[in-house]
Tab-separated table of C-alpha atoms in Angstrom:
chain	number	residue	atom	x	y	z
L	1	MET	CA	19.284	-19.764	-14.589
L	2	ASN	CA	21.987	-21.602	-16.191
L	3	PHE	CA	24.968	-19.270	-17.057
L	4	CYS	CA	26.036	-16.174	-14.884
L	5	SER	CA	25.010	-13.216	-16.611
L	6	HIS	CA	28.888	-11.310	-15.612
L	7	CYS	CA	31.052	-13.314	-16.842
L	8	GLY	CA	28.927	-16.128	-19.236
L	9	ASN	CA	30.435	-19.498	-17.305
L	10	PRO	CA	27.615	-22.414	-16.172
L	11	VAL	CA	26.597	-21.484	-12.796
L	12	GLU	CA	26.418	-23.641	-9.798
L	13	GLN	CA	23.983	-24.036	-6.547
L	14	ARG	CA	25.250	-23.730	-3.223
L	15	ILE	CA	25.347	-22.067	-0.451
L	16	PRO	CA	27.410	-19.503	0.182
L	17	LEU	CA	29.766	-18.665	3.050
L	18	GLY	CA	27.496	-17.356	6.033
L	19	ASP	CA	24.440	-17.735	3.898
L	20	ASN	CA	21.751	-20.666	4.775
L	21	ARG	CA	19.891	-20.759	0.770
L	22	LEU	CA	20.942	-22.031	-1.890
L	23	ARG	CA	21.870	-19.378	-4.210
L	24	PHE	CA	22.967	-19.609	-7.844
L	25	VAL	CA	26.893	-18.630	-7.434
L	26	CYS	CA	29.310	-18.873	-10.598
L	27	PRO	CA	32.769	-20.874	-10.017
L	28	GLN	CA	34.359	-18.710	-12.159
L	29	CYS	CA	33.868	-14.570	-11.488
L	30	GLN	CA	32.291	-16.112	-7.580
L	31	THR	CA	29.366	-13.351	-8.302
L	32	ILE	CA	26.204	-14.897	-6.571
L	33	HIS	CA	23.054	-14.214	-8.177
L	34	TYR	CA	20.359	-13.610	-5.721
L	35	GLN	CA	16.457	-13.963	-6.595
L	36	ASN	CA	13.776	-11.751	-5.331
L	37	PRO	CA	10.108	-11.087	-5.551
L	38	ARG	CA	8.670	-8.576	-7.480
L	39	ILE	CA	6.026	-6.300	-7.105
L	40	ILE	CA	3.012	-5.393	-8.467
L	41	ALA	CA	1.421	-2.392	-8.223
L	42	GLY	CA	-2.068	-0.817	-9.448
L	43	CYS	CA	-4.924	1.404	-8.967
L	44	LEU	CA	-8.485	1.070	-7.285
L	45	PRO	CA	-9.594	3.993	-9.864
L	46	VAL	CA	-13.210	5.496	-8.515
L	47	TRP	CA	-15.237	8.040	-10.191
L	48	GLY	CA	-18.219	8.623	-8.181
L	49	GLU	CA	-19.790	5.639	-7.276
L	50	GLN	CA	-18.138	3.855	-10.091
L	51	VAL	CA	-14.705	2.357	-10.441
L	52	LEU	CA	-13.032	1.328	-13.185
L	53	LEU	CA	-11.985	-1.745	-14.522
L	54	CYS	CA	-9.659	-3.354	-17.568
L	55	ARG	CA	-11.136	-6.666	-19.809
L	56	ARG	CA	-7.357	-8.049	-20.267
L	57	ALA	CA	-6.318	-8.363	-23.370
L	58	ILE	CA	-3.117	-10.838	-22.916
L	59	GLU	CA	-2.544	-13.996	-21.071
L	60	PRO	CA	-2.916	-14.950	-17.961
L	61	ARG	CA	-6.312	-14.362	-17.511
L	62	CYS	CA	-7.150	-13.210	-21.209
L	63	GLY	CA	-10.616	-11.691	-21.184
L	64	PHE	CA	-11.185	-11.707	-17.480
L	65	TRP	CA	-11.549	-8.256	-15.451
L	66	THR	CA	-8.475	-7.216	-13.609
L	67	LEU	CA	-7.997	-3.334	-11.866
L	68	PRO	CA	-5.285	-1.865	-13.723
L	69	ALA	CA	-1.713	-3.157	-12.750
L	70	GLY	CA	1.562	-4.288	-13.730
L	71	PHE	CA	5.464	-5.073	-12.188
L	72	MET	CA	6.988	-2.118	-10.739
L	73	GLU	CA	10.147	-0.707	-12.821
L	74	ASN	CA	13.065	0.071	-11.152
L	75	GLY	CA	13.316	3.661	-10.597
L	76	GLU	CA	10.151	4.174	-9.290
L	77	THR	CA	7.803	4.802	-6.482
L	78	LEU	CA	5.016	2.753	-5.555
L	79	GLU	CA	2.669	5.337	-6.497
L	80	GLN	CA	4.285	5.903	-9.879
L	81	ALA	CA	4.034	2.546	-10.712
L	82	ALA	CA	0.697	2.115	-10.215
L	83	ALA	CA	-0.295	5.518	-12.183
L	84	ARG	CA	1.782	4.571	-14.991
L	85	GLU	CA	0.219	0.939	-14.861
L	86	THR	CA	-3.347	2.660	-14.846
L	87	GLN	CA	-1.861	5.117	-17.887
L	88	GLU	CA	-0.715	2.038	-19.852
L	89	GLU	CA	-3.857	0.003	-18.992
L	90	ALA	CA	-6.518	2.268	-19.065
L	91	CYS	CA	-5.457	5.056	-20.689
L	92	ALA	CA	-6.858	7.035	-17.604
L	93	ARG	CA	-4.750	9.558	-15.166
L	94	VAL	CA	-5.560	9.255	-11.587
L	95	ARG	CA	-4.927	11.785	-8.489
L	96	GLU	CA	-5.189	11.236	-4.472
L	97	LEU	CA	-3.468	8.125	-4.427
L	98	SER	CA	-3.895	6.284	-1.422
L	99	LEU	CA	-2.155	3.430	0.017
L	100	TYR	CA	-5.414	0.432	0.615
L	101	THR	CA	-4.426	-3.243	0.318
L	102	LEU	CA	-1.039	-5.731	-0.066
L	103	PHE	CA	-1.130	-9.144	-0.421
L	104	ASP	CA	1.803	-11.605	-0.176
L	105	LEU	CA	1.607	-14.381	-2.772
L	106	PRO	CA	4.737	-16.308	-1.565
L	107	HIS	CA	4.019	-19.618	-3.825
L	108	ILE	CA	4.289	-17.348	-6.871
L	109	SER	CA	7.347	-14.818	-4.681
L	110	GLN	CA	5.367	-11.824	-5.673
L	111	LEU	CA	4.244	-8.514	-3.282
L	112	TYR	CA	0.475	-7.008	-4.748
L	113	VAL	CA	0.065	-3.552	-4.110
L	114	PHE	CA	-2.965	-1.330	-4.622
L	115	PHE	CA	-3.535	2.242	-3.996
L	116	ARG	CA	-7.223	3.965	-4.270
L	117	ALA	CA	-7.341	6.030	-6.468
L	118	GLU	CA	-9.395	9.364	-7.791
L	119	LEU	CA	-10.411	9.021	-12.111
L	120	VAL	CA	-8.964	12.629	-12.682
L	121	ASP	CA	-11.568	12.666	-15.513
L	122	LEU	CA	-13.203	10.345	-17.887
L	123	ASP	CA	-11.078	10.378	-21.181
L	124	PHE	CA	-10.324	6.807	-20.391
L	125	ALA	CA	-9.535	3.901	-23.081
L	126	ALA	CA	-8.578	0.457	-23.612
L	127	GLY	CA	-4.259	0.336	-23.792
L	128	GLU	CA	-2.349	-2.347	-25.985
L	129	GLU	CA	-2.824	-4.564	-22.698
L	130	SER	CA	-6.563	-4.322	-22.250
L	131	LEU	CA	-9.519	-5.137	-24.536
L	132	GLU	CA	-12.052	-2.930	-22.969
L	133	VAL	CA	-12.423	-0.694	-20.202
L	134	GLN	CA	-15.354	0.188	-18.046
L	135	LEU	CA	-16.828	1.700	-14.942
L	136	PHE	CA	-18.892	-0.522	-12.647
L	137	HIS	CA	-21.501	0.297	-9.772
L	138	GLU	CA	-20.995	-2.215	-7.231
L	139	HIS	CA	-24.016	-4.146	-8.423
L	140	GLU	CA	-22.742	-4.318	-11.909
L	141	ILE	CA	-19.053	-5.758	-10.418
L	142	PRO	CA	-18.114	-8.988	-12.804
L	143	TRP	CA	-17.402	-10.803	-9.892
L	144	GLN	CA	-17.191	-14.419	-11.396
L	145	GLU	CA	-15.025	-12.820	-14.339
L	146	LEU	CA	-12.185	-11.153	-12.657
L	147	ALA	CA	-8.504	-11.880	-13.143
L	148	PHE	CA	-7.013	-12.020	-9.645
L	149	PRO	CA	-7.728	-13.118	-6.276
L	150	THR	CA	-6.548	-9.946	-5.691
L	151	VAL	CA	-8.606	-8.186	-7.705
L	152	GLY	CA	-11.531	-9.526	-5.972
L	153	ARG	CA	-10.651	-8.792	-2.715
L	154	THR	CA	-9.900	-5.467	-3.152
L	155	LEU	CA	-12.932	-4.837	-4.800
L	156	LYS	CA	-14.786	-6.781	-1.683
L	157	CYS	CA	-12.516	-4.407	0.915
L	158	TYR	CA	-13.808	-1.055	-0.932
L	159	PHE	CA	-17.232	-1.827	-1.310
L	160	ALA	CA	-17.406	-2.302	2.674
L	161	ASP	CA	-15.462	-0.011	3.343
L	162	ARG	CA	-16.861	2.797	1.783
L	163	ARG	CA	-20.071	2.090	3.500
L	164	GLU	CA	-18.060	2.737	6.993
L	165	GLN	CA	-15.984	5.302	4.959
L	166	VAL	CA	-13.110	4.411	6.509
L	167	TYR	CA	-10.336	2.344	4.297
L	168	PRO	CA	-7.632	0.583	6.496
L	169	ILE	CA	-4.622	0.041	4.802
L	170	ARG	CA	-4.791	-4.078	4.636
L	171	ASN	CA	-1.622	-6.413	4.556
L	172	GLU	CA	-3.313	-10.290	3.932
L	173	GLY	CA	-1.854	-13.286	2.230
L	174	ILE	CA	-3.208	-14.611	-0.434
L	175	ALA	CA	-4.046	-18.181	1.599
L	176	ALA	CA	-7.127	-16.270	3.267
L	177	LEU	CA	-8.051	-15.664	-0.528
L	178	ARG	CA	-10.762	-18.031	-2.435
L	179	PRO	CA	-10.587	-18.031	-6.243
L	180	ARG	CA	-11.781	-14.904	-7.638
L	181	GLU	CA	-13.017	-13.193	-4.624
T	1	MET	CA	24.533	-8.222	-17.438
T	2	ASN	CA	26.602	-9.223	-19.918
T	3	PHE	CA	25.150	-12.759	-20.825
T	4	CYS	CA	21.822	-14.245	-20.852
T	5	SER	CA	21.410	-16.704	-18.200
T	6	HIS	CA	19.636	-18.970	-19.932
T	7	CYS	CA	21.635	-19.411	-22.791
T	8	GLY	CA	25.151	-18.415	-22.449
T	9	ASN	CA	24.707	-15.609	-25.227
T	10	PRO	CA	25.916	-12.049	-24.917
T	11	VAL	CA	22.809	-10.591	-24.367
T	12	GLU	CA	21.849	-7.034	-26.070
T	13	GLN	CA	19.973	-4.023	-25.191
T	14	ARG	CA	16.821	-3.085	-26.954
T	15	ILE	CA	13.299	-1.948	-26.563
T	16	PRO	CA	11.353	-5.359	-27.081
T	17	LEU	CA	8.198	-4.779	-29.329
T	18	GLY	CA	5.116	-3.826	-27.323
T	19	ASP	CA	7.723	-2.187	-24.225
T	20	ASN	CA	8.951	1.224	-23.733
T	21	ARG	CA	12.120	0.485	-21.960
T	22	LEU	CA	15.628	-0.816	-22.713
T	23	ARG	CA	15.790	-4.001	-21.428
T	24	PHE	CA	18.490	-6.703	-21.600
T	25	VAL	CA	17.260	-9.531	-24.739
T	26	CYS	CA	19.584	-12.762	-25.588
T	27	PRO	CA	19.390	-12.145	-29.800
T	28	GLN	CA	19.969	-16.006	-29.892
T	29	CYS	CA	16.754	-17.598	-27.769
T	30	GLN	CA	15.068	-13.840	-27.230
T	31	THR	CA	14.915	-14.267	-23.717
T	32	ILE	CA	13.855	-10.653	-21.980
T	33	HIS	CA	15.753	-10.319	-18.774
T	34	TYR	CA	13.508	-7.870	-16.428
T	35	GLN	CA	14.977	-6.403	-13.568
T	36	ASN	CA	12.656	-5.299	-10.956
T	37	PRO	CA	13.256	-3.251	-7.040
T	38	ARG	CA	13.847	-5.056	-4.282
T	39	ILE	CA	12.039	-5.288	-0.878
T	40	ILE	CA	14.014	-5.001	1.973
T	41	ALA	CA	11.557	-5.877	5.231
T	42	GLY	CA	12.714	-5.002	9.116
T	43	CYS	CA	10.582	-4.885	12.257
T	44	LEU	CA	10.694	-2.325	14.836
T	45	PRO	CA	11.005	-5.139	18.250
T	46	VAL	CA	9.156	-3.047	21.342
T	47	TRP	CA	9.878	-3.983	24.549
T	48	GLY	CA	7.520	-1.685	27.385
T	49	GLU	CA	9.163	1.718	26.215
T	50	GLN	CA	12.402	0.513	24.847
T	51	VAL	CA	12.904	-0.081	21.080
T	52	LEU	CA	15.869	-2.929	19.606
T	53	LEU	CA	18.622	-1.562	17.675
T	54	CYS	CA	21.463	-3.786	16.273
T	55	ARG	CA	25.467	-2.384	15.189
T	56	ARG	CA	25.926	-3.065	11.933
T	57	ALA	CA	28.931	-5.736	11.477
T	58	ILE	CA	28.873	-5.132	7.888
T	59	GLU	CA	29.608	-3.270	5.312
T	60	PRO	CA	27.079	-0.565	4.379
T	61	ARG	CA	27.554	1.595	6.912
T	62	CYS	CA	29.864	-0.951	9.518
T	63	GLY	CA	29.390	0.154	12.935
T	64	PHE	CA	26.270	2.207	12.761
T	65	TRP	CA	22.997	1.523	14.457
T	66	THR	CA	19.852	0.020	12.474
T	67	LEU	CA	16.570	-1.990	13.024
T	68	PRO	CA	17.018	-5.573	12.216
T	69	ALA	CA	15.602	-6.097	7.996
T	70	GLY	CA	17.518	-7.507	5.096
T	71	PHE	CA	16.067	-8.478	1.395
T	72	MET	CA	12.739	-10.659	1.367
T	73	GLU	CA	13.192	-13.895	-0.355
T	74	ASN	CA	11.598	-16.057	-2.683
T	75	GLY	CA	8.912	-17.650	-1.410
T	76	GLU	CA	8.423	-15.698	1.834
T	77	THR	CA	5.505	-13.020	2.889
T	78	LEU	CA	6.379	-9.996	4.249
T	79	GLU	CA	6.208	-10.770	7.536
T	80	GLN	CA	7.558	-13.532	6.972
T	81	ALA	CA	10.691	-11.675	5.970
T	82	ALA	CA	10.302	-9.466	8.736
T	83	ALA	CA	10.530	-11.615	11.457
T	84	ARG	CA	13.450	-13.550	9.634
T	85	GLU	CA	15.936	-10.556	9.771
T	86	THR	CA	15.102	-10.131	13.001
T	87	GLN	CA	16.056	-13.530	14.139
T	88	GLU	CA	18.840	-13.632	12.568
T	89	GLU	CA	20.726	-10.071	12.745
T	90	ALA	CA	19.211	-9.952	16.465
T	91	CYS	CA	18.807	-13.397	17.392
T	92	ALA	CA	15.223	-12.630	18.768
T	93	ARG	CA	11.779	-13.577	18.225
T	94	VAL	CA	8.510	-10.804	17.421
T	95	ARG	CA	5.019	-11.097	17.673
T	96	GLU	CA	1.974	-8.780	16.934
T	97	LEU	CA	3.757	-7.810	13.667
T	98	SER	CA	1.632	-4.951	12.171
T	99	LEU	CA	2.509	-3.163	9.194
T	100	TYR	CA	4.136	0.149	10.043
T	101	THR	CA	6.293	2.496	7.197
T	102	LEU	CA	6.616	1.618	3.401
T	103	PHE	CA	9.704	4.195	1.994
T	104	ASP	CA	10.342	4.263	-1.662
T	105	LEU	CA	13.755	4.490	-2.693
T	106	PRO	CA	13.675	4.864	-6.280
T	107	HIS	CA	17.261	6.025	-7.219
T	108	ILE	CA	18.856	2.625	-5.955
T	109	SER	CA	15.112	0.696	-6.773
T	110	GLN	CA	14.088	-0.520	-3.192
T	111	LEU	CA	11.048	-0.562	-1.308
T	112	TYR	CA	11.900	-0.824	2.361
T	113	VAL	CA	9.280	-2.146	4.796
T	114	PHE	CA	8.954	-2.043	8.526
T	115	PHE	CA	6.442	-3.626	10.887
T	116	ARG	CA	6.008	-3.100	14.479
T	117	ALA	CA	6.474	-5.949	16.273
T	118	GLU	CA	6.470	-7.015	20.303
T	119	LEU	CA	9.661	-8.563	21.245
T	120	VAL	CA	8.871	-12.009	22.841
T	121	ASP	CA	10.940	-12.070	25.779
T	122	LEU	CA	14.523	-10.686	26.129
T	123	ASP	CA	16.870	-13.665	25.336
T	124	PHE	CA	18.019	-11.369	22.100
T	125	ALA	CA	22.122	-11.637	21.239
T	126	ALA	CA	24.313	-10.559	18.128
T	127	GLY	CA	23.278	-12.048	15.318
T	128	GLU	CA	26.136	-12.766	12.559
T	129	GLU	CA	25.263	-9.548	10.517
T	130	SER	CA	25.585	-7.509	14.059
T	131	LEU	CA	28.221	-6.060	16.655
T	132	GLU	CA	25.612	-5.526	19.631
T	133	VAL	CA	22.343	-5.788	19.936
T	134	GLN	CA	20.809	-3.696	22.937
T	135	LEU	CA	17.785	-1.772	23.874
T	136	PHE	CA	16.975	1.907	23.729
T	137	HIS	CA	14.577	4.252	25.405
T	138	GLU	CA	13.512	7.144	23.345
T	139	HIS	CA	16.002	9.614	24.640
T	140	GLU	CA	18.769	6.892	24.912
T	141	ILE	CA	18.923	6.404	20.562
T	142	PRO	CA	21.892	7.077	18.715
T	143	TRP	CA	20.448	9.356	16.624
T	144	GLN	CA	23.823	10.784	14.682
T	145	GLU	CA	24.700	7.022	14.823
T	146	LEU	CA	22.014	5.589	12.453
T	147	ALA	CA	22.686	3.559	9.549
T	148	PHE	CA	20.187	4.902	7.418
T	149	PRO	CA	17.281	7.564	7.128
T	150	THR	CA	14.559	4.571	6.632
T	151	VAL	CA	15.276	3.765	10.417
T	152	GLY	CA	15.481	7.435	11.675
T	153	ARG	CA	12.553	7.963	10.469
T	154	THR	CA	10.478	5.518	11.586
T	155	LEU	CA	11.874	5.580	14.648
T	156	LYS	CA	10.733	9.308	15.001
T	157	CYS	CA	7.632	7.979	13.701
T	158	TYR	CA	6.890	5.576	16.447
T	159	PHE	CA	8.031	8.307	19.245
T	160	ALA	CA	5.567	10.625	17.688
T	161	ASP	CA	2.636	8.214	16.811
T	162	ARG	CA	3.477	6.455	20.761
T	163	ARG	CA	2.686	9.651	22.351
T	164	GLU	CA	-0.786	9.569	20.230
T	165	GLN	CA	-1.230	6.278	20.959
T	166	VAL	CA	-2.412	5.813	17.120
T	167	TYR	CA	0.017	4.519	14.289
T	168	PRO	CA	-1.166	5.286	10.778
T	169	ILE	CA	0.701	2.947	8.457
T	170	ARG	CA	2.848	5.246	6.323
T	171	ASN	CA	4.048	4.891	2.779
T	172	GLU	CA	6.931	7.898	1.583
T	173	GLY	CA	9.591	8.669	-0.674
T	174	ILE	CA	13.012	9.110	0.748
T	175	ALA	CA	13.220	12.352	-0.814
T	176	ALA	CA	11.284	13.362	2.255
T	177	LEU	CA	14.013	12.684	4.399
T	178	ARG	CA	17.090	13.836	5.486
T	179	PRO	CA	20.417	11.830	6.211
T	180	ARG	CA	20.054	9.863	9.104
T	181	GLU	CA	16.718	11.106	10.162
C-alpha cells in the first residue's frame, strides 16, 4: 500500500494511538487502513460413495485437483460463498451443507472453511476456472496431485469420519499438515 | 474507495474480465481492489459456573456488556486472535479454547467466531476498551444490556448446552437472531 484509497495522499506506516501494531495511516486525512485475513469457503460435494473434485485451470497450482472453493465475497454467508464457488467452478448444485473443516493459514493470512454437501444431481461440468470436474471413489483420489494441503486434509478427514459415521467439525492450523496431505 | 492504493490514480468501478461483480479497478496500473468480509474472533471465558463479560468503553454500544472479541489480524490463527482479544479487553488469560459459535452477518460483511475457554486464574481487569470486567452466574446475566446479538446468542447456547453437557459447534446467520438475544 502506497497511497490513501480515500484521499490519494501517500500513506505512512505508524502505530496509531491506542493501537499496538504498525498500520498504514494517511497523514492528510488520518484514515487508518486496516488489513485483515481473508476467508476462502468451499464444499466437499458428495454423491453416494464418491466425491467431486475440480482440476484447476488457473494459477496457483494449475493442473492440480482441488475441492471447489474461493474467496468469500462481501454480503454473503459462509454457506452461500461455498455453494456459489461450487456452482462457479464445478457448475454443480449442492444441498444439506454442513460446516466441516476450518484451517488457519496465518503465514498467508487466510482462513479456509469447507462444508460437507450433497450433490443435487449429476449435472456438473468444468467452470471457467476448471479444466475438468470428476467424481472419485476413495481409492481413486489423486493424492499426489492435489492442489492444496487443506484439500488433502479435508478428504482424509472425510474418508476416516465416514467409516465412523461421525463428522466432527475441526479447526486446525496448517502447521499440522504435510505438503499435499 | 476513491484512489488506487498502489499508484494513487483515481479508481473506477467495473466488472473485470472473467468476473461477475463490480470491483474497484485502477485504469492506470490495472490493479483490482477486492473487498472481503472481516473476521471477529472472541472468547466465552468460563470460571466454574460463571462466565466473564466486559462492559464496553468504546462505540459502538458503549456501556453495554459483551464477550471479549475483536478483528482478527493478519498473521494470526482464529484461536490466537480470540485469546489476544481476551487479553486486551479483559486482561485475562484463557486455555483449552474450543471452537463454539460462528455467526454470518452478511449485511455488514462480518463473520463472528467465538471459542469456549477456561480462565486460567482470577487475575482479570478492564483493558483499555472496557469500563469493567465481571464474572456472572447464569441468573445474573444482564440480558437487556448486552452489546450484540451474537453475544446473547452465544450465551443462550452455552447455558442450554451446559445442562446437556454437550457443546455442538454452530454456524448460524444473524437473520435467526432477535435484537440483543
